[in-house]
mmCIF file of C-alpha atoms in Angstrom:
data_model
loop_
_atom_site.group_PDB
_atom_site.id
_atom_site.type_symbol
_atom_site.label_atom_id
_atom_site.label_comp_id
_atom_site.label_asym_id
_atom_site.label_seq_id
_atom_site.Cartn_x
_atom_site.Cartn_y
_atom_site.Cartn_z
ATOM 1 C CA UNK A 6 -18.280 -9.033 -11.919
ATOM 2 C CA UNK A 7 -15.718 -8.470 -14.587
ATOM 3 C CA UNK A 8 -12.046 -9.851 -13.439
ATOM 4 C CA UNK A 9 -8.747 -7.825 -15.032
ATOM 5 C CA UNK A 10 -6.650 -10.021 -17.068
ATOM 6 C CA UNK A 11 -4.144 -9.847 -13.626
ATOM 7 C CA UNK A 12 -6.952 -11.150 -11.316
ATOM 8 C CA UNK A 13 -8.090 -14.125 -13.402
ATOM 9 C CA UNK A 14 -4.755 -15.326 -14.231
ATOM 10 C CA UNK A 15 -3.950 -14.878 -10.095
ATOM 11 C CA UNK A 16 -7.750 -16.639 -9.377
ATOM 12 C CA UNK A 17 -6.894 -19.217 -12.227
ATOM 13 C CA UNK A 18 -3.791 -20.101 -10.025
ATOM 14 C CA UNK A 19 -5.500 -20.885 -7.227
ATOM 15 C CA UNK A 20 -3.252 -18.968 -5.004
ATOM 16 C CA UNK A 21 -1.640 -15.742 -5.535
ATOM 17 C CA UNK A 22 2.087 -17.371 -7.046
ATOM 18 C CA UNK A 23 3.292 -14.890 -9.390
ATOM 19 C CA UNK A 24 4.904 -15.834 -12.125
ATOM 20 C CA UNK A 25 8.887 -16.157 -11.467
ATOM 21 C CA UNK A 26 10.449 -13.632 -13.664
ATOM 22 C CA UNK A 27 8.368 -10.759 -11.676
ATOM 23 C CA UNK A 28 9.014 -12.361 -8.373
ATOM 24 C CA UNK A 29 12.849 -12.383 -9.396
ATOM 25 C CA UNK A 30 12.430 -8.721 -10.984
ATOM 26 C CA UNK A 31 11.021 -7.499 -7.688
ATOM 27 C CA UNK A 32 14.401 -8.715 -5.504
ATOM 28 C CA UNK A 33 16.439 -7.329 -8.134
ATOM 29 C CA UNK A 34 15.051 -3.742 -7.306
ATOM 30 C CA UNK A 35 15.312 -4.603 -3.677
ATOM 31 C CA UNK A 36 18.605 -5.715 -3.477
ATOM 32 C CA UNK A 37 19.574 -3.017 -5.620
ATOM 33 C CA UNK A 38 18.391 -0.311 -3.335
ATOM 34 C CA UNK A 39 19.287 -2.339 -0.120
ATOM 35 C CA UNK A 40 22.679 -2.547 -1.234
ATOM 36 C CA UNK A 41 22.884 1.308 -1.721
ATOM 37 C CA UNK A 42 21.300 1.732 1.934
ATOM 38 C CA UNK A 43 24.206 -0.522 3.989
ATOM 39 C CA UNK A 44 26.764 1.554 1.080
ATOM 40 C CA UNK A 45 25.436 4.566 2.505
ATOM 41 C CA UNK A 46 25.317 3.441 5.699
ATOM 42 C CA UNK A 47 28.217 1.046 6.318
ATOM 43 C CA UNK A 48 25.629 -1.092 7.913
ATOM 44 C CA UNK A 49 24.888 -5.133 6.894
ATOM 45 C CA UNK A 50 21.168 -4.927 7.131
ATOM 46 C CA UNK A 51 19.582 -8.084 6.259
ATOM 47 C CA UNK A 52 16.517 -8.701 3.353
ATOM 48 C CA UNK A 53 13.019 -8.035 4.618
ATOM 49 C CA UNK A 54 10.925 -10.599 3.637
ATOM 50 C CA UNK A 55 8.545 -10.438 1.047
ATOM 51 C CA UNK A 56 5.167 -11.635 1.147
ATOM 52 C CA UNK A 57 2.689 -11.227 -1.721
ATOM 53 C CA UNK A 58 -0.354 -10.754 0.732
ATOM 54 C CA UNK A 59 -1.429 -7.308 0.511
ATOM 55 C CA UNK A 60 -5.236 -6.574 -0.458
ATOM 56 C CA UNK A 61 -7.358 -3.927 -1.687
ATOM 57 C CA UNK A 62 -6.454 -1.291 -3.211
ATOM 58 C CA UNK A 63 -3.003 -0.502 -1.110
ATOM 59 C CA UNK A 64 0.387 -1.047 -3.025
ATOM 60 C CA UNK A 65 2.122 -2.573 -0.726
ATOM 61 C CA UNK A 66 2.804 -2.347 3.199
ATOM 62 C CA UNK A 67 5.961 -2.504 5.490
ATOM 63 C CA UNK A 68 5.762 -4.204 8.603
ATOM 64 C CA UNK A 69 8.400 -2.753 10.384
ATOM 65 C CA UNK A 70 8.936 -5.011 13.444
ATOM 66 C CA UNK A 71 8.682 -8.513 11.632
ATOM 67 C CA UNK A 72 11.263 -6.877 9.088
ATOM 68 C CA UNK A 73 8.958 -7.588 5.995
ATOM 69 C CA UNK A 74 6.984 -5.942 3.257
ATOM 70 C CA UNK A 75 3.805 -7.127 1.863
ATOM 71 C CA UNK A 76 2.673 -6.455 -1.406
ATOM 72 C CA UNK A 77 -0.587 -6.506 -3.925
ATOM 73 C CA UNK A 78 -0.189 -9.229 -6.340
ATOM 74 C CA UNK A 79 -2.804 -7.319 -8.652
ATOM 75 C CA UNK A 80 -1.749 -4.439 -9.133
ATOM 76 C CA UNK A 81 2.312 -5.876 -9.270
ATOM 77 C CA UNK A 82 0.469 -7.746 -12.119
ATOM 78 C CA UNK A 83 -1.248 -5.075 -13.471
ATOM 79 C CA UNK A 84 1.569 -2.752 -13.471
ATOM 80 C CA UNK A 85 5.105 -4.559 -13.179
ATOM 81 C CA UNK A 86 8.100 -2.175 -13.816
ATOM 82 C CA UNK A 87 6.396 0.580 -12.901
ATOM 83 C CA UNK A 88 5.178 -1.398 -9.757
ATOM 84 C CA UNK A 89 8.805 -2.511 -8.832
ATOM 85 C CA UNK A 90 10.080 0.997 -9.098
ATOM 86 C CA UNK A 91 8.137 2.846 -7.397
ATOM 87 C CA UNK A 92 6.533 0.670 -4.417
ATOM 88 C CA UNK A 93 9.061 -1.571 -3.614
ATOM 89 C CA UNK A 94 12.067 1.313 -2.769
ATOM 90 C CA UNK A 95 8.730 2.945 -0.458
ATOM 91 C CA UNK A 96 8.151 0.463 1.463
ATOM 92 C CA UNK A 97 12.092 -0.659 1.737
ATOM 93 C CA UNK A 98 12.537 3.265 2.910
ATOM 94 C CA UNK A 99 9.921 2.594 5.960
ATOM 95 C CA UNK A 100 11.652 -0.011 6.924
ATOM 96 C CA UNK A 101 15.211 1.952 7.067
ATOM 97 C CA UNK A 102 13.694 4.320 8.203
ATOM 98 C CA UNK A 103 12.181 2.937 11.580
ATOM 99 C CA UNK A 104 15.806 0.682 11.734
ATOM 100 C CA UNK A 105 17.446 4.000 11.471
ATOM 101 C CA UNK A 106 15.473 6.659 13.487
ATOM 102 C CA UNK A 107 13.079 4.422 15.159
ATOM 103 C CA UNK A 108 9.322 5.297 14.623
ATOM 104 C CA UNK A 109 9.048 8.257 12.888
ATOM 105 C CA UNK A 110 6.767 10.825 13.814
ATOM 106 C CA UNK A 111 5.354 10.819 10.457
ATOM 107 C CA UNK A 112 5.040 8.036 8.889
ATOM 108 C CA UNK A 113 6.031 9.928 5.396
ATOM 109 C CA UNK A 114 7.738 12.686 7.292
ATOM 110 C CA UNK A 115 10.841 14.241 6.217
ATOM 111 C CA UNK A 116 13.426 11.091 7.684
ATOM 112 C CA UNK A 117 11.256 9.127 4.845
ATOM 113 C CA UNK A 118 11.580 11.666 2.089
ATOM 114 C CA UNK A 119 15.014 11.986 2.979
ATOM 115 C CA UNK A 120 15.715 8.168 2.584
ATOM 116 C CA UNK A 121 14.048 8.085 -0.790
ATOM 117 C CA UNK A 122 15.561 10.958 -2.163
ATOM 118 C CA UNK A 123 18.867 10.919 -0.595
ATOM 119 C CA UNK A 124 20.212 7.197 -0.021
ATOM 120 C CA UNK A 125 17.897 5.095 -2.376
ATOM 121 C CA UNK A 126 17.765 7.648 -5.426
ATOM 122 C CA UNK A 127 13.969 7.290 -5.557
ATOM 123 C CA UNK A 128 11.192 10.146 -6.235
ATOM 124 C CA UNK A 129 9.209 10.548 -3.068
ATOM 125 C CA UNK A 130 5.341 9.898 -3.771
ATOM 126 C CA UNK A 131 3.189 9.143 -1.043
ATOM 127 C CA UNK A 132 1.030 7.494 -2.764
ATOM 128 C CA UNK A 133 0.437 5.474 -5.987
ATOM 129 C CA UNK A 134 -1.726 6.480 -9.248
ATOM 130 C CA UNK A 135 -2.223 2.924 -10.522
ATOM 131 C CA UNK A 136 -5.515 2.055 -11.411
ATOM 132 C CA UNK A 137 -7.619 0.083 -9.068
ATOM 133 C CA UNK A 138 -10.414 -0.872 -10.327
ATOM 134 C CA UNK A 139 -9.780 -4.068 -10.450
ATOM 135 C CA UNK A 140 -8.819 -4.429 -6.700
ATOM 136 C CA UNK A 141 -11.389 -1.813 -5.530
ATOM 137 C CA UNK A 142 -14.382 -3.270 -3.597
ATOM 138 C CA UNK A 143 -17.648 -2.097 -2.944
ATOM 139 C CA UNK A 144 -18.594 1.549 -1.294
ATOM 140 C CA UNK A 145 -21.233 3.091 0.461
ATOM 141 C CA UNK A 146 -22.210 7.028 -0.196
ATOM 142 C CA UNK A 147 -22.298 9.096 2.953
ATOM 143 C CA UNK A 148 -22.444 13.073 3.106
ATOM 144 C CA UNK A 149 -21.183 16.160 4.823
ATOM 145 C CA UNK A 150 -22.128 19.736 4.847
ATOM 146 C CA UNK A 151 -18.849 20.267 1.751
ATOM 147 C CA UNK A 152 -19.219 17.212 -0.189
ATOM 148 C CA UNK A 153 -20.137 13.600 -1.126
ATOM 149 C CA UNK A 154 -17.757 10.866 0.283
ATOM 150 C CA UNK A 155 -17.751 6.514 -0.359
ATOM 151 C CA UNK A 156 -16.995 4.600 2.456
ATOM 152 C CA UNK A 157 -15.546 1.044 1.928
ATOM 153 C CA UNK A 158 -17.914 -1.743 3.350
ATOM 154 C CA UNK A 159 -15.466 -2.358 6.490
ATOM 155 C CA UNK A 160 -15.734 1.181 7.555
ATOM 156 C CA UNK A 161 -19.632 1.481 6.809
ATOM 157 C CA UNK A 162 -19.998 -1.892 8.545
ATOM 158 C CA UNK A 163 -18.381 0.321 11.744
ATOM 159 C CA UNK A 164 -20.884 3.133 11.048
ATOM 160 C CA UNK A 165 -23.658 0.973 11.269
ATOM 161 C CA UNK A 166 -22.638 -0.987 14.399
ATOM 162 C CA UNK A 167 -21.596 2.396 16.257
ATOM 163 C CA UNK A 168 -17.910 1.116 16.584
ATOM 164 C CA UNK A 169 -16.579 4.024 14.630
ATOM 165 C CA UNK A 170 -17.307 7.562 13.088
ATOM 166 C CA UNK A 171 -15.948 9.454 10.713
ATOM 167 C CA UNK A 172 -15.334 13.353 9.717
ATOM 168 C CA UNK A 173 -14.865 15.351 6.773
ATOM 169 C CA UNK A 174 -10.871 16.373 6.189
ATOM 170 C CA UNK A 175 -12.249 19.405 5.054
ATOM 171 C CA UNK A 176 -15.376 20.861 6.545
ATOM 172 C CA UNK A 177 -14.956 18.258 9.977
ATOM 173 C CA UNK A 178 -18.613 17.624 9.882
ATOM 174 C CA UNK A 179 -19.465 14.138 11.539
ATOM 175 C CA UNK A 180 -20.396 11.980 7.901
ATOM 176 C CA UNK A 181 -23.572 10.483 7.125
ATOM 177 C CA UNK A 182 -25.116 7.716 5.917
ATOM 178 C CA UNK A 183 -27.007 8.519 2.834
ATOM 179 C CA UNK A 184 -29.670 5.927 2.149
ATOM 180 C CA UNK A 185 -30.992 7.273 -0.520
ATOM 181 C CA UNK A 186 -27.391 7.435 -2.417
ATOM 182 C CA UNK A 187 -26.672 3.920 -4.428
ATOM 183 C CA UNK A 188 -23.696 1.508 -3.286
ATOM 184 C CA UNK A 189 -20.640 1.337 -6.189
ATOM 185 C CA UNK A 190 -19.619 -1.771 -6.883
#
């Protein structure tokens, strides 16, 4: 398996430390945006913790009740300033968000949008378009009656024990296995 420059420098470390200057660079942006949140607000709230945990192929996470937000030491790696700009502010605005409203009914409804694009001065994408190759695992094909679909193992490892099923977005055809189809890696 061929490792990104990001992930052999993070597997060369041993653990997933990140070198200082991106760690500091990262609660620049999020002090930066916190303070214009409790400006906006006249509120005092506190710094969410960071953790440098998240996996796969996801950008970053907020935990809303432990106050924290999780991000992928890959792709922050991979992608830096463009990282820090664009997935730290969205996953500060969940957590003003719930702190704020409480849990929203959507978890990138319009209170969300609105916190992006109103109090923290941010564009409001849903999701990222950095490239994950290097943080993308292995898939399994399955079908429906519209179109071809990869399933990560986790969720074909559900399939297969009958713990979970899945439908197409589209067509809402129950999706199949296809055993003839070859696993990406």
């Amino acid at each position: 398996m061929h490792l990104s420059p990001a992930r052999f420098i993070l597997r060369q470390m041993k653990t997933s430390r990140l070198p200082i200057a991106l760690q500091q660079a990262v609660m620049r942006c999020l002090r930066e945006k916190l303070l214009m949140a409790n400006q906006f607000f006249g509120t005092d709230y506190t710094e969410p913790e960071i953790s440098y945990q998240q996996r796969g192929t996801s950008a970053g996470s907020a935990y809303l009740q432990h106050w924290q937000i999780r991000l992928n030491p890959v792709l922050l790696m991979e992608n830096q300033q463009p990282f820090i700009d664009e997935v730290v502010p969205h996953e500060l605005a969940h957590l003003l968000v719930y702190r704020r409203f409480g849990r929203a009914p959507a978890p990138h409804g319009k209170e969300w949008r609105w916190m992006m694009e109103h109090v923290l001065g941010v564009s409001a994408s849903r999701t990222h378009k950095f490239e994950v190759a290097s943080v993308q695992s292995k898939t399994y094909p399955y079908l429906c009656a519209c179109r071809d679909h990869q399933l990560t193992v986790r969720r074909h490892n559900k399939v297969m024990r009958k713990e979970s099923e899945y439908r197409c977005r589209h067509c809402g055809e129950l999706l199949r296995f296809n055993a003839n189809g070859t696993p990406n890696c």
